[in-house]
Amino acid sequence: MTQASTMNAPLPHTLLHPLSNAHLDALEEETIFILREVAATFERPTLLFSGGKDSLVMLRCAEKAFGAGRIPYPLLMIDTGHNFTEVTEFRDRRAKELGAQLIVRSVEDSMARGTVRLSHPEESRNAHQSVTLLEAIEEFRFDALIGGARRDEEKARAKERIFSHRDSFGQWQPKAQRPELWTLFNTRLTQGEHFRVFPISNWTELDVWQYIAREDIALPSLYYTHPRDVVERKGLLVPVTPLTPPRDGEQVQQRQVRFRTVGDITCTCPVESTAASALDIVAETLSANISERGATRMDDKTSDASMEKRKRDGYF
């Protein structure tokens, strides 16, 4: 046992002055505590690092916890092969700057092995990351995977514990989750099991952007406003790319957009926005009425239970 959208019009910056950052110190302290507990408790942990904003916030906390060049576990990226180039290039550069070991495992390699089979060539590879992740866990015998999921993102993630137990098949069983009272975490494992650990579970999207603004954390350019060709589809703005071409009858429009999350190109959508800085995004987030994943993820539109099903199968 161890202790421890659509976006509305931006608000004027004058309305941000009463917004306090004082709570960020407590959130940062909790995150650093958990990152250190993982290093002290587990034999072979890893930090899931996509190059996205949440993993970059965790990386800043890890840098504060251990120091640049001293992060005691490798970074792991599961690459679908359909990630934004701006993000993967930023990921590689940031890992090099910190002197951190970066392990990349690809869904395409799983496809070559025959462990991942697509139902058709245009199928999104996003859900298939679970297979590649479980293969990486077996290859490196990881016993703890530190992820950047937050409880405010989605209903299934709101059920997640900070130290979330996975069985020997890598599956998440909501009814078998362990109590976490008074910051007491049960980290006992049997052979073949592992934990997913979520140090920023208690953060919100607003907290993340306030922290990015306070710490002046560099991000991939996709997070800020830029012109992009899109089509409207099922209430979302779908980026026009070779992987996501317009369908018959759809009208291509150029809009000023930004990405609230930067996942697989085939299922990640931008939102209309003119926010050019972290403070601009703090203002937008204050007026947002659709959750981050609800506003940006095509793969979460299938049903309310889609994320929970994927998590049971080993998803992040």
PDB file of C-alpha atoms in Angstrom:
ATOM      1  CA  MET A   1       0.000   0.000   0.000  1.00  0.00           C
ATOM      2  CA  THR A   2       1.315   3.464  -0.872  1.00  0.00           C
ATOM      3  CA  GLN A   3      -0.066   6.836   0.168  1.00  0.00           C
ATOM      4  CA  ALA A   4      -0.362   9.672  -1.326  1.00  0.00           C
ATOM      5  CA  SER A   5     -17.318  22.037 -29.863  1.00  0.00           C
ATOM      6  CA  THR A   6     -18.021  23.833 -30.750  1.00  0.00           C
ATOM      7  CA  MET A   7     -16.635  26.820 -28.963  1.00  0.00           C
ATOM      8  CA  ASN A   8     -18.537  29.982 -28.165  1.00  0.00           C
ATOM      9  CA  ALA A   9     -17.068  33.425 -28.766  1.00  0.00           C
ATOM     10  CA  PRO A  10     -13.922  33.981 -26.654  1.00  0.00           C
ATOM     11  CA  LEU A  11     -14.311  35.928 -23.441  1.00  0.00           C
ATOM     12  CA  PRO A  12     -12.355  39.192 -23.148  1.00  0.00           C
ATOM     13  CA  HIS A  13      -9.049  38.779 -21.318  1.00  0.00           C
ATOM     14  CA  THR A  14     -10.286  41.277 -18.716  1.00  0.00           C
ATOM     15  CA  LEU A  15     -12.657  38.548 -17.498  1.00  0.00           C
ATOM     16  CA  LEU A  16      -9.723  36.267 -16.794  1.00  0.00           C
ATOM     17  CA  HIS A  17      -8.198  38.421 -14.061  1.00  0.00           C
ATOM     18  CA  PRO A  18     -10.396  36.984 -11.234  1.00  0.00           C
ATOM     19  CA  LEU A  19      -9.516  33.431 -12.359  1.00  0.00           C
ATOM     20  CA  SER A  20      -7.125  32.026  -9.765  1.00  0.00           C
ATOM     21  CA  ASN A  21      -4.206  29.733 -10.481  1.00  0.00           C
ATOM     22  CA  ALA A  22      -3.708  28.902  -6.801  1.00  0.00           C
ATOM     23  CA  HIS A  23      -5.286  25.441  -7.119  1.00  0.00           C
ATOM     24  CA  LEU A  24      -2.700  24.477  -9.745  1.00  0.00           C
ATOM     25  CA  ASP A  25      -0.050  24.146  -7.045  1.00  0.00           C
ATOM     26  CA  ALA A  26      -2.107  21.442  -5.308  1.00  0.00           C
ATOM     27  CA  LEU A  27      -2.779  19.609  -8.576  1.00  0.00           C
ATOM     28  CA  GLU A  28       0.893  19.780  -9.529  1.00  0.00           C
ATOM     29  CA  GLU A  29       1.954  18.537  -6.077  1.00  0.00           C
ATOM     30  CA  GLU A  30      -0.440  15.568  -6.318  1.00  0.00           C
ATOM     31  CA  THR A  31       0.819  14.696  -9.802  1.00  0.00           C
ATOM     32  CA  ILE A  32       4.473  14.875  -8.755  1.00  0.00           C
ATOM     33  CA  PHE A  33       3.709  12.715  -5.708  1.00  0.00           C
ATOM     34  CA  ILE A  34       2.075  10.040  -7.890  1.00  0.00           C
ATOM     35  CA  LEU A  35       4.906  10.105 -10.452  1.00  0.00           C
ATOM     36  CA  ARG A  36       7.424   9.563  -7.647  1.00  0.00           C
ATOM     37  CA  GLU A  37       5.310   6.808  -6.077  1.00  0.00           C
ATOM     38  CA  VAL A  38       5.252   4.950  -9.384  1.00  0.00           C
ATOM     39  CA  ALA A  39       9.050   5.177  -9.625  1.00  0.00           C
ATOM     40  CA  ALA A  40       9.417   3.928  -6.054  1.00  0.00           C
ATOM     41  CA  THR A  41       6.803   1.163  -6.151  1.00  0.00           C
ATOM     42  CA  PHE A  42       7.046  -0.517  -9.549  1.00  0.00           C
ATOM     43  CA  GLU A  43       9.943  -2.312 -11.211  1.00  0.00           C
ATOM     44  CA  ARG A  44       9.271  -1.524 -14.884  1.00  0.00           C
ATOM     45  CA  PRO A  45       7.018   1.528 -15.305  1.00  0.00           C
ATOM     46  CA  THR A  46       6.666   3.638 -18.450  1.00  0.00           C
ATOM     47  CA  LEU A  47       5.051   6.992 -19.251  1.00  0.00           C
ATOM     48  CA  LEU A  48       2.698   7.042 -22.230  1.00  0.00           C
ATOM     49  CA  PHE A  49       3.783  10.011 -24.331  1.00  0.00           C
ATOM     50  CA  SER A  50       1.877  11.036 -27.449  1.00  0.00           C
ATOM     51  CA  GLY A  51       3.178  14.589 -27.823  1.00  0.00           C
ATOM     52  CA  GLY A  52      -0.291  15.878 -26.884  1.00  0.00           C
ATOM     53  CA  LYS A  53      -1.064  18.538 -24.289  1.00  0.00           C
ATOM     54  CA  ASP A  54      -1.936  16.186 -21.414  1.00  0.00           C
ATOM     55  CA  SER A  55       1.205  14.097 -21.806  1.00  0.00           C
ATOM     56  CA  LEU A  56       3.263  17.295 -22.086  1.00  0.00           C
ATOM     57  CA  VAL A  57       1.777  18.535 -18.809  1.00  0.00           C
ATOM     58  CA  MET A  58       2.730  15.205 -17.200  1.00  0.00           C
ATOM     59  CA  LEU A  59       6.200  15.482 -18.688  1.00  0.00           C
ATOM     60  CA  ARG A  60       6.635  18.950 -17.156  1.00  0.00           C
ATOM     61  CA  CYS A  61       5.607  17.535 -13.773  1.00  0.00           C
ATOM     62  CA  ALA A  62       8.025  14.610 -14.265  1.00  0.00           C
ATOM     63  CA  GLU A  63      10.786  17.096 -15.078  1.00  0.00           C
ATOM     64  CA  LYS A  64      10.026  18.888 -11.797  1.00  0.00           C
ATOM     65  CA  ALA A  65       9.829  15.599  -9.911  1.00  0.00           C
ATOM     66  CA  PHE A  66      13.139  14.168 -11.133  1.00  0.00           C
ATOM     67  CA  GLY A  67      14.989  16.779 -13.196  1.00  0.00           C
ATOM     68  CA  ALA A  68      15.817  16.934 -16.909  1.00  0.00           C
ATOM     69  CA  GLY A  69      17.765  13.889 -18.008  1.00  0.00           C
ATOM     70  CA  ARG A  70      16.780  12.021 -14.827  1.00  0.00           C
ATOM     71  CA  ILE A  71      13.249  10.753 -15.562  1.00  0.00           C
ATOM     72  CA  PRO A  72      13.525   7.165 -14.259  1.00  0.00           C
ATOM     73  CA  TYR A  73      11.239   5.461 -16.768  1.00  0.00           C
ATOM     74  CA  PRO A  74      11.065   5.395 -20.560  1.00  0.00           C
ATOM     75  CA  LEU A  75       8.428   7.180 -22.638  1.00  0.00           C
ATOM     76  CA  LEU A  76       6.168   4.936 -24.730  1.00  0.00           C
ATOM     77  CA  MET A  77       4.242   5.940 -27.848  1.00  0.00           C
ATOM     78  CA  ILE A  78       1.809   3.675 -29.692  1.00  0.00           C
ATOM     79  CA  ASP A  79       1.780   5.016 -33.249  1.00  0.00           C
ATOM     80  CA  THR A  80      -1.143   4.225 -35.539  1.00  0.00           C
ATOM     81  CA  GLY A  81       0.821   5.422 -38.565  1.00  0.00           C
ATOM     82  CA  HIS A  82      -1.913   8.022 -39.056  1.00  0.00           C
ATOM     83  CA  ASN A  83      -0.729  10.622 -36.557  1.00  0.00           C
ATOM     84  CA  PHE A  84      -0.227  14.270 -37.396  1.00  0.00           C
ATOM     85  CA  THR A  85       3.354  14.889 -38.524  1.00  0.00           C
ATOM     86  CA  GLU A  86       3.516  18.083 -36.469  1.00  0.00           C
ATOM     87  CA  VAL A  87       2.814  16.032 -33.342  1.00  0.00           C
ATOM     88  CA  THR A  88       5.246  13.153 -33.943  1.00  0.00           C
ATOM     89  CA  GLU A  89       8.058  15.569 -34.829  1.00  0.00           C
ATOM     90  CA  PHE A  90       7.339  17.578 -31.681  1.00  0.00           C
ATOM     91  CA  ARG A  91       7.249  14.351 -29.627  1.00  0.00           C
ATOM     92  CA  ASP A  92      10.694  13.292 -30.839  1.00  0.00           C
ATOM     93  CA  ARG A  93      12.194  16.737 -30.278  1.00  0.00           C
ATOM     94  CA  ARG A  94      10.793  17.099 -26.744  1.00  0.00           C
ATOM     95  CA  ALA A  95      12.010  13.641 -25.676  1.00  0.00           C
ATOM     96  CA  LYS A  96      15.486  14.469 -26.995  1.00  0.00           C
ATOM     97  CA  GLU A  97      15.524  17.811 -25.147  1.00  0.00           C
ATOM     98  CA  LEU A  98      14.734  16.037 -21.871  1.00  0.00           C
ATOM     99  CA  GLY A  99      17.231  13.257 -22.473  1.00  0.00           C
ATOM    100  CA  ALA A 100      14.437  10.708 -22.042  1.00  0.00           C
ATOM    101  CA  GLN A 101      14.337   7.260 -23.625  1.00  0.00           C
ATOM    102  CA  LEU A 102      11.529   7.100 -26.195  1.00  0.00           C
ATOM    103  CA  ILE A 103      10.057   3.758 -27.265  1.00  0.00           C
ATOM    104  CA  VAL A 104       7.740   3.786 -30.296  1.00  0.00           C
ATOM    105  CA  ARG A 105       5.668   0.767 -31.254  1.00  0.00           C
ATOM    106  CA  SER A 106       3.507   0.823 -34.365  1.00  0.00           C
ATOM    107  CA  VAL A 107       0.088  -0.561 -35.235  1.00  0.00           C
ATOM    108  CA  GLU A 108       1.511  -1.170 -38.710  1.00  0.00           C
ATOM    109  CA  ASP A 109       3.984  -3.658 -37.191  1.00  0.00           C
ATOM    110  CA  SER A 110       1.061  -5.456 -35.523  1.00  0.00           C
ATOM    111  CA  MET A 111      -0.678  -5.549 -38.894  1.00  0.00           C
ATOM    112  CA  ALA A 112       2.440  -7.074 -40.462  1.00  0.00           C
ATOM    113  CA  ARG A 113       2.468  -9.749 -37.724  1.00  0.00           C
ATOM    114  CA  GLY A 114      -1.208 -10.461 -38.324  1.00  0.00           C
ATOM    115  CA  THR A 115      -2.267  -9.566 -34.782  1.00  0.00           C
ATOM    116  CA  VAL A 116      -4.233  -6.585 -36.123  1.00  0.00           C
ATOM    117  CA  ARG A 117      -6.526  -7.084 -39.107  1.00  0.00           C
ATOM    118  CA  LEU A 118      -8.604  -4.245 -40.509  1.00  0.00           C
ATOM    119  CA  SER A 119     -12.106  -4.982 -41.754  1.00  0.00           C
ATOM    120  CA  HIS A 120     -11.432  -2.651 -44.697  1.00  0.00           C
ATOM    121  CA  PRO A 121      -8.452  -0.456 -45.720  1.00  0.00           C
ATOM    122  CA  GLU A 122     -10.176   2.780 -44.676  1.00  0.00           C
ATOM    123  CA  GLU A 123     -10.993   1.571 -41.155  1.00  0.00           C
ATOM    124  CA  SER A 124      -9.592   3.740 -38.373  1.00  0.00           C
ATOM    125  CA  ARG A 125      -6.634   2.158 -36.611  1.00  0.00           C
ATOM    126  CA  ASN A 126      -7.287   4.044 -33.387  1.00  0.00           C
ATOM    127  CA  ALA A 127      -9.085   1.272 -31.490  1.00  0.00           C
ATOM    128  CA  HIS A 128      -6.472  -1.242 -32.665  1.00  0.00           C
ATOM    129  CA  GLN A 129      -3.810   0.539 -30.579  1.00  0.00           C
ATOM    130  CA  SER A 130      -4.948  -1.715 -27.713  1.00  0.00           C
ATOM    131  CA  VAL A 131      -3.379  -4.749 -29.398  1.00  0.00           C
ATOM    132  CA  THR A 132      -0.073  -2.993 -30.031  1.00  0.00           C
ATOM    133  CA  LEU A 133      -0.038  -1.633 -26.490  1.00  0.00           C
ATOM    134  CA  LEU A 134      -0.575  -5.076 -24.972  1.00  0.00           C
ATOM    135  CA  GLU A 135       2.204  -6.431 -27.194  1.00  0.00           C
ATOM    136  CA  ALA A 136       4.537  -3.691 -25.942  1.00  0.00           C
ATOM    137  CA  ILE A 137       3.596  -4.495 -22.326  1.00  0.00           C
ATOM    138  CA  GLU A 138       4.510  -8.142 -22.932  1.00  0.00           C
ATOM    139  CA  GLU A 139       7.726  -7.244 -24.784  1.00  0.00           C
ATOM    140  CA  PHE A 140       9.075  -4.955 -22.062  1.00  0.00           C
ATOM    141  CA  ARG A 141       7.216  -6.558 -19.113  1.00  0.00           C
ATOM    142  CA  PHE A 142       5.857  -3.174 -18.030  1.00  0.00           C
ATOM    143  CA  ASP A 143       4.063  -3.327 -14.684  1.00  0.00           C
ATOM    144  CA  ALA A 144       2.772   0.274 -14.648  1.00  0.00           C
ATOM    145  CA  LEU A 145       1.782   2.550 -17.520  1.00  0.00           C
ATOM    146  CA  ILE A 146       1.390   6.226 -16.678  1.00  0.00           C
ATOM    147  CA  GLY A 147      -1.273   7.889 -18.821  1.00  0.00           C
ATOM    148  CA  GLY A 148      -2.718  11.370 -19.239  1.00  0.00           C
ATOM    149  CA  ALA A 149      -6.433  10.528 -19.084  1.00  0.00           C
ATOM    150  CA  ARG A 150      -8.643  12.871 -17.045  1.00  0.00           C
ATOM    151  CA  ARG A 151     -11.975  12.133 -15.394  1.00  0.00           C
ATOM    152  CA  ASP A 152     -13.693  15.088 -17.052  1.00  0.00           C
ATOM    153  CA  GLU A 153     -13.027  13.771 -20.566  1.00  0.00           C
ATOM    154  CA  GLU A 154     -15.646  11.040 -20.854  1.00  0.00           C
ATOM    155  CA  LYS A 155     -18.085   8.933 -18.816  1.00  0.00           C
ATOM    156  CA  ALA A 156     -15.997   5.746 -18.734  1.00  0.00           C
ATOM    157  CA  ARG A 157     -12.873   7.659 -17.738  1.00  0.00           C
ATOM    158  CA  ALA A 158     -14.813   9.214 -14.870  1.00  0.00           C
ATOM    159  CA  LYS A 159     -15.077   5.677 -13.398  1.00  0.00           C
ATOM    160  CA  GLU A 160     -11.318   5.178 -13.494  1.00  0.00           C
ATOM    161  CA  ARG A 161      -9.183   5.042 -10.371  1.00  0.00           C
ATOM    162  CA  ILE A 162      -5.831   6.855 -10.247  1.00  0.00           C
ATOM    163  CA  PHE A 163      -4.148   3.452  -9.857  1.00  0.00           C
ATOM    164  CA  SER A 164      -6.303   1.390 -12.207  1.00  0.00           C
ATOM    165  CA  HIS A 165      -5.786  -2.376 -12.047  1.00  0.00           C
ATOM    166  CA  ARG A 166      -5.549  -4.472 -15.234  1.00  0.00           C
ATOM    167  CA  ASP A 167      -5.765  -8.261 -15.214  1.00  0.00           C
ATOM    168  CA  SER A 168      -3.371 -10.670 -16.943  1.00  0.00           C
ATOM    169  CA  PHE A 169      -5.256 -10.121 -20.225  1.00  0.00           C
ATOM    170  CA  GLY A 170      -4.814  -6.338 -19.952  1.00  0.00           C
ATOM    171  CA  GLN A 171      -8.520  -5.874 -19.328  1.00  0.00           C
ATOM    172  CA  TRP A 172     -10.190  -3.266 -17.135  1.00  0.00           C
ATOM    173  CA  GLN A 173     -13.013  -4.511 -14.933  1.00  0.00           C
ATOM    174  CA  PRO A 174     -15.001  -1.575 -13.470  1.00  0.00           C
ATOM    175  CA  LYS A 175     -16.519  -3.741 -10.722  1.00  0.00           C
ATOM    176  CA  ALA A 176     -13.082  -4.941  -9.622  1.00  0.00           C
ATOM    177  CA  GLN A 177     -11.568  -1.497  -9.098  1.00  0.00           C
ATOM    178  CA  ARG A 178      -9.873  -1.006  -5.746  1.00  0.00           C
ATOM    179  CA  PRO A 179     -10.954   1.674  -3.243  1.00  0.00           C
ATOM    180  CA  GLU A 180      -8.812   4.822  -3.023  1.00  0.00           C
ATOM    181  CA  LEU A 181      -9.659   6.381   0.334  1.00  0.00           C
ATOM    182  CA  TRP A 182      -7.529   9.102   1.908  1.00  0.00           C
ATOM    183  CA  THR A 183      -5.024   8.849  -0.973  1.00  0.00           C
ATOM    184  CA  LEU A 184      -4.226   5.243  -0.093  1.00  0.00           C
ATOM    185  CA  PHE A 185      -3.391   3.246  -3.200  1.00  0.00           C
ATOM    186  CA  ASN A 186      -3.326  -0.554  -3.360  1.00  0.00           C
ATOM    187  CA  THR A 187      -0.517  -1.375  -5.794  1.00  0.00           C
ATOM    188  CA  ARG A 188      -0.287  -5.134  -5.249  1.00  0.00           C
ATOM    189  CA  LEU A 189       0.002  -7.207  -8.400  1.00  0.00           C
ATOM    190  CA  THR A 190       0.158 -10.860  -9.281  1.00  0.00           C
ATOM    191  CA  GLN A 191       2.227 -12.172 -12.179  1.00  0.00           C
ATOM    192  CA  GLY A 192       1.132 -10.870 -15.568  1.00  0.00           C
ATOM    193  CA  GLU A 193      -1.020  -8.046 -14.197  1.00  0.00           C
ATOM    194  CA  HIS A 194      -0.262  -4.340 -14.452  1.00  0.00           C
ATOM    195  CA  PHE A 195      -1.571  -0.934 -13.492  1.00  0.00           C
ATOM    196  CA  ARG A 196      -2.578   2.041 -15.566  1.00  0.00           C
ATOM    197  CA  VAL A 197      -1.767   5.120 -13.502  1.00  0.00           C
ATOM    198  CA  PHE A 198      -3.419   8.487 -14.178  1.00  0.00           C
ATOM    199  CA  PRO A 199      -1.655  11.289 -12.257  1.00  0.00           C
ATOM    200  CA  ILE A 200      -3.810  14.065 -13.769  1.00  0.00           C
ATOM    201  CA  SER A 201      -7.154  12.322 -13.186  1.00  0.00           C
ATOM    202  CA  ASN A 202      -8.334  15.207 -11.012  1.00  0.00           C
ATOM    203  CA  TRP A 203      -7.401  17.907 -13.536  1.00  0.00           C
ATOM    204  CA  THR A 204      -9.926  19.405 -15.946  1.00  0.00           C
ATOM    205  CA  GLU A 205      -9.350  20.688 -19.460  1.00  0.00           C
ATOM    206  CA  LEU A 206      -9.409  24.210 -17.989  1.00  0.00           C
ATOM    207  CA  ASP A 207      -6.784  23.268 -15.382  1.00  0.00           C
ATOM    208  CA  VAL A 208      -4.537  21.872 -18.124  1.00  0.00           C
ATOM    209  CA  TRP A 209      -4.703  25.083 -20.154  1.00  0.00           C
ATOM    210  CA  GLN A 210      -4.187  27.282 -17.095  1.00  0.00           C
ATOM    211  CA  TYR A 211      -1.109  25.217 -16.259  1.00  0.00           C
ATOM    212  CA  ILE A 212       0.186  25.412 -19.838  1.00  0.00           C
ATOM    213  CA  ALA A 213      -0.218  29.180 -19.711  1.00  0.00           C
ATOM    214  CA  ARG A 214       1.441  29.479 -16.283  1.00  0.00           C
ATOM    215  CA  GLU A 215       4.361  27.205 -17.141  1.00  0.00           C
ATOM    216  CA  ASP A 216       4.694  28.471 -20.721  1.00  0.00           C
ATOM    217  CA  ILE A 217       4.714  24.887 -22.032  1.00  0.00           C
ATOM    218  CA  ALA A 218       5.437  24.580 -25.742  1.00  0.00           C
ATOM    219  CA  LEU A 219       2.863  22.582 -27.741  1.00  0.00           C
ATOM    220  CA  PRO A 220       2.457  21.345 -31.311  1.00  0.00           C
ATOM    221  CA  SER A 221       1.145  24.167 -33.494  1.00  0.00           C
ATOM    222  CA  LEU A 222      -2.130  22.303 -34.200  1.00  0.00           C
ATOM    223  CA  TYR A 223      -3.426  23.319 -30.776  1.00  0.00           C
ATOM    224  CA  TYR A 224      -3.661  26.948 -31.873  1.00  0.00           C
ATOM    225  CA  THR A 225      -5.699  28.648 -34.563  1.00  0.00           C
ATOM    226  CA  HIS A 226      -4.759  27.979 -38.172  1.00  0.00           C
ATOM    227  CA  PRO A 227      -6.596  27.823 -41.515  1.00  0.00           C
ATOM    228  CA  ARG A 228      -7.644  24.327 -42.560  1.00  0.00           C
ATOM    229  CA  ASP A 229      -9.909  22.760 -45.175  1.00  0.00           C
ATOM    230  CA  VAL A 230     -12.783  20.936 -43.473  1.00  0.00           C
ATOM    231  CA  VAL A 231     -16.188  19.443 -44.200  1.00  0.00           C
ATOM    232  CA  GLU A 232     -19.155  19.322 -41.837  1.00  0.00           C
ATOM    233  CA  ARG A 233     -20.143  15.754 -40.947  1.00  0.00           C
ATOM    234  CA  LYS A 234     -22.438  14.573 -38.130  1.00  0.00           C
ATOM    235  CA  GLY A 235     -22.034  17.831 -36.253  1.00  0.00           C
ATOM    236  CA  LEU A 236     -18.218  17.778 -36.452  1.00  0.00           C
ATOM    237  CA  LEU A 237     -15.657  19.552 -38.602  1.00  0.00           C
ATOM    238  CA  VAL A 238     -13.714  16.795 -40.357  1.00  0.00           C
ATOM    239  CA  PRO A 239     -10.250  17.812 -41.639  1.00  0.00           C
ATOM    240  CA  VAL A 240      -9.738  17.211 -45.341  1.00  0.00           C
ATOM    241  CA  THR A 241      -6.661  14.992 -45.711  1.00  0.00           C
ATOM    242  CA  PRO A 242      -5.656  12.057 -47.936  1.00  0.00           C
ATOM    243  CA  LEU A 243      -6.881   9.799 -45.104  1.00  0.00           C
ATOM    244  CA  THR A 244     -10.164  11.699 -44.650  1.00  0.00           C
ATOM    245  CA  PRO A 245     -11.228  12.956 -48.095  1.00  0.00           C
ATOM    246  CA  PRO A 246     -14.575  14.679 -48.639  1.00  0.00           C
ATOM    247  CA  ARG A 247     -17.500  12.423 -49.481  1.00  0.00           C
ATOM    248  CA  ASP A 248     -19.868  12.891 -52.385  1.00  0.00           C
ATOM    249  CA  GLY A 249     -21.992  15.971 -51.853  1.00  0.00           C
ATOM    250  CA  GLU A 250     -19.844  17.441 -49.077  1.00  0.00           C
ATOM    251  CA  GLN A 251     -18.670  21.011 -49.505  1.00  0.00           C
ATOM    252  CA  VAL A 252     -15.049  21.767 -48.598  1.00  0.00           C
ATOM    253  CA  GLN A 253     -14.641  24.990 -46.644  1.00  0.00           C
ATOM    254  CA  GLN A 254     -11.580  26.694 -45.225  1.00  0.00           C
ATOM    255  CA  ARG A 255     -12.097  27.645 -41.565  1.00  0.00           C
ATOM    256  CA  GLN A 256      -9.969  29.019 -38.743  1.00  0.00           C
ATOM    257  CA  VAL A 257      -9.709  26.034 -36.433  1.00  0.00           C
ATOM    258  CA  ARG A 258      -7.654  24.456 -33.675  1.00  0.00           C
ATOM    259  CA  PHE A 259      -7.482  20.959 -32.212  1.00  0.00           C
ATOM    260  CA  ARG A 260      -8.562  20.394 -28.608  1.00  0.00           C
ATOM    261  CA  THR A 261      -6.954  16.948 -28.751  1.00  0.00           C
ATOM    262  CA  VAL A 262      -4.484  15.511 -31.287  1.00  0.00           C
ATOM    263  CA  GLY A 263      -5.078  11.815 -31.881  1.00  0.00           C
ATOM    264  CA  ASP A 264      -5.317   9.666 -34.986  1.00  0.00           C
ATOM    265  CA  ILE A 265      -6.118  11.755 -38.079  1.00  0.00           C
ATOM    266  CA  THR A 266      -8.970   9.435 -39.089  1.00  0.00           C
ATOM    267  CA  CYS A 267     -11.044  10.144 -35.974  1.00  0.00           C
ATOM    268  CA  THR A 268      -9.855  13.513 -34.611  1.00  0.00           C
ATOM    269  CA  CYS A 269     -11.654  16.720 -35.540  1.00  0.00           C
ATOM    270  CA  PRO A 270     -10.810  20.379 -34.945  1.00  0.00           C
ATOM    271  CA  VAL A 271     -13.142  23.051 -33.586  1.00  0.00           C
ATOM    272  CA  GLU A 272     -13.685  26.488 -35.042  1.00  0.00           C
ATOM    273  CA  SER A 273     -11.517  28.930 -33.096  1.00  0.00           C
ATOM    274  CA  THR A 274      -9.388  32.048 -33.345  1.00  0.00           C
ATOM    275  CA  ALA A 275      -7.448  31.266 -30.139  1.00  0.00           C
ATOM    276  CA  ALA A 276      -3.759  31.942 -30.765  1.00  0.00           C
ATOM    277  CA  SER A 277      -2.395  31.520 -27.224  1.00  0.00           C
ATOM    278  CA  ALA A 278      -2.942  29.433 -24.101  1.00  0.00           C
ATOM    279  CA  LEU A 279      -4.719  32.359 -22.438  1.00  0.00           C
ATOM    280  CA  ASP A 280      -7.060  32.648 -25.423  1.00  0.00           C
ATOM    281  CA  ILE A 281      -7.885  28.958 -25.005  1.00  0.00           C
ATOM    282  CA  VAL A 282      -8.478  29.397 -21.266  1.00  0.00           C
ATOM    283  CA  ALA A 283     -11.103  32.001 -22.193  1.00  0.00           C
ATOM    284  CA  GLU A 284     -12.685  29.711 -24.791  1.00  0.00           C
ATOM    285  CA  THR A 285     -12.710  26.754 -22.419  1.00  0.00           C
ATOM    286  CA  LEU A 286     -14.605  28.778 -19.831  1.00  0.00           C
ATOM    287  CA  SER A 287     -17.450  29.172 -22.321  1.00  0.00           C
ATOM    288  CA  ALA A 288     -17.367  25.660 -23.853  1.00  0.00           C
ATOM    289  CA  ASN A 289     -20.547  23.609 -23.464  1.00  0.00           C
ATOM    290  CA  ILE A 290     -19.372  20.360 -25.110  1.00  0.00           C
ATOM    291  CA  SER A 291     -16.747  18.071 -23.617  1.00  0.00           C
ATOM    292  CA  GLU A 292     -13.334  17.774 -25.246  1.00  0.00           C
ATOM    293  CA  ARG A 293     -13.923  14.295 -26.654  1.00  0.00           C
ATOM    294  CA  GLY A 294     -17.559  14.992 -27.504  1.00  0.00           C
ATOM    295  CA  ALA A 295     -16.530  17.933 -29.667  1.00  0.00           C
ATOM    296  CA  THR A 296     -13.593  16.311 -31.415  1.00  0.00           C
ATOM    297  CA  ARG A 297     -13.710  12.505 -31.594  1.00  0.00           C
ATOM    298  CA  MET A 298     -15.583  10.640 -34.338  1.00  0.00           C
ATOM    299  CA  ASP A 299     -14.856   7.274 -32.704  1.00  0.00           C
ATOM    300  CA  ASP A 300     -16.783   8.282 -29.555  1.00  0.00           C
ATOM    301  CA  LYS A 301     -19.937   8.992 -31.531  1.00  0.00           C
ATOM    302  CA  THR A 302     -20.885   5.335 -32.003  1.00  0.00           C
ATOM    303  CA  SER A 303     -22.480   4.905 -28.560  1.00  0.00           C
ATOM    304  CA  ASP A 304     -22.223   6.103 -24.976  1.00  0.00           C
ATOM    305  CA  ALA A 305     -20.536   2.797 -24.092  1.00  0.00           C
ATOM    306  CA  SER A 306     -17.923   2.802 -26.871  1.00  0.00           C
ATOM    307  CA  MET A 307     -15.059   4.047 -24.682  1.00  0.00           C
ATOM    308  CA  GLU A 308     -15.914   1.673 -21.834  1.00  0.00           C
ATOM    309  CA  LYS A 309     -15.893  -1.303 -24.226  1.00  0.00           C
ATOM    310  CA  ARG A 310     -12.484  -0.305 -25.600  1.00  0.00           C
ATOM    311  CA  LYS A 311     -11.093   0.158 -22.100  1.00  0.00           C
ATOM    312  CA  ARG A 312     -12.260  -3.357 -21.186  1.00  0.00           C
ATOM    313  CA  ASP A 313     -10.267  -4.575 -24.216  1.00  0.00           C
ATOM    314  CA  GLY A 314      -7.068  -2.869 -23.061  1.00  0.00           C
ATOM    315  CA  TYR A 315      -7.382   0.676 -24.456  1.00  0.00           C
ATOM    316  CA  PHE A 316      -5.660   3.565 -22.667  1.00  0.00           C
TER     317      PHE A 316
END
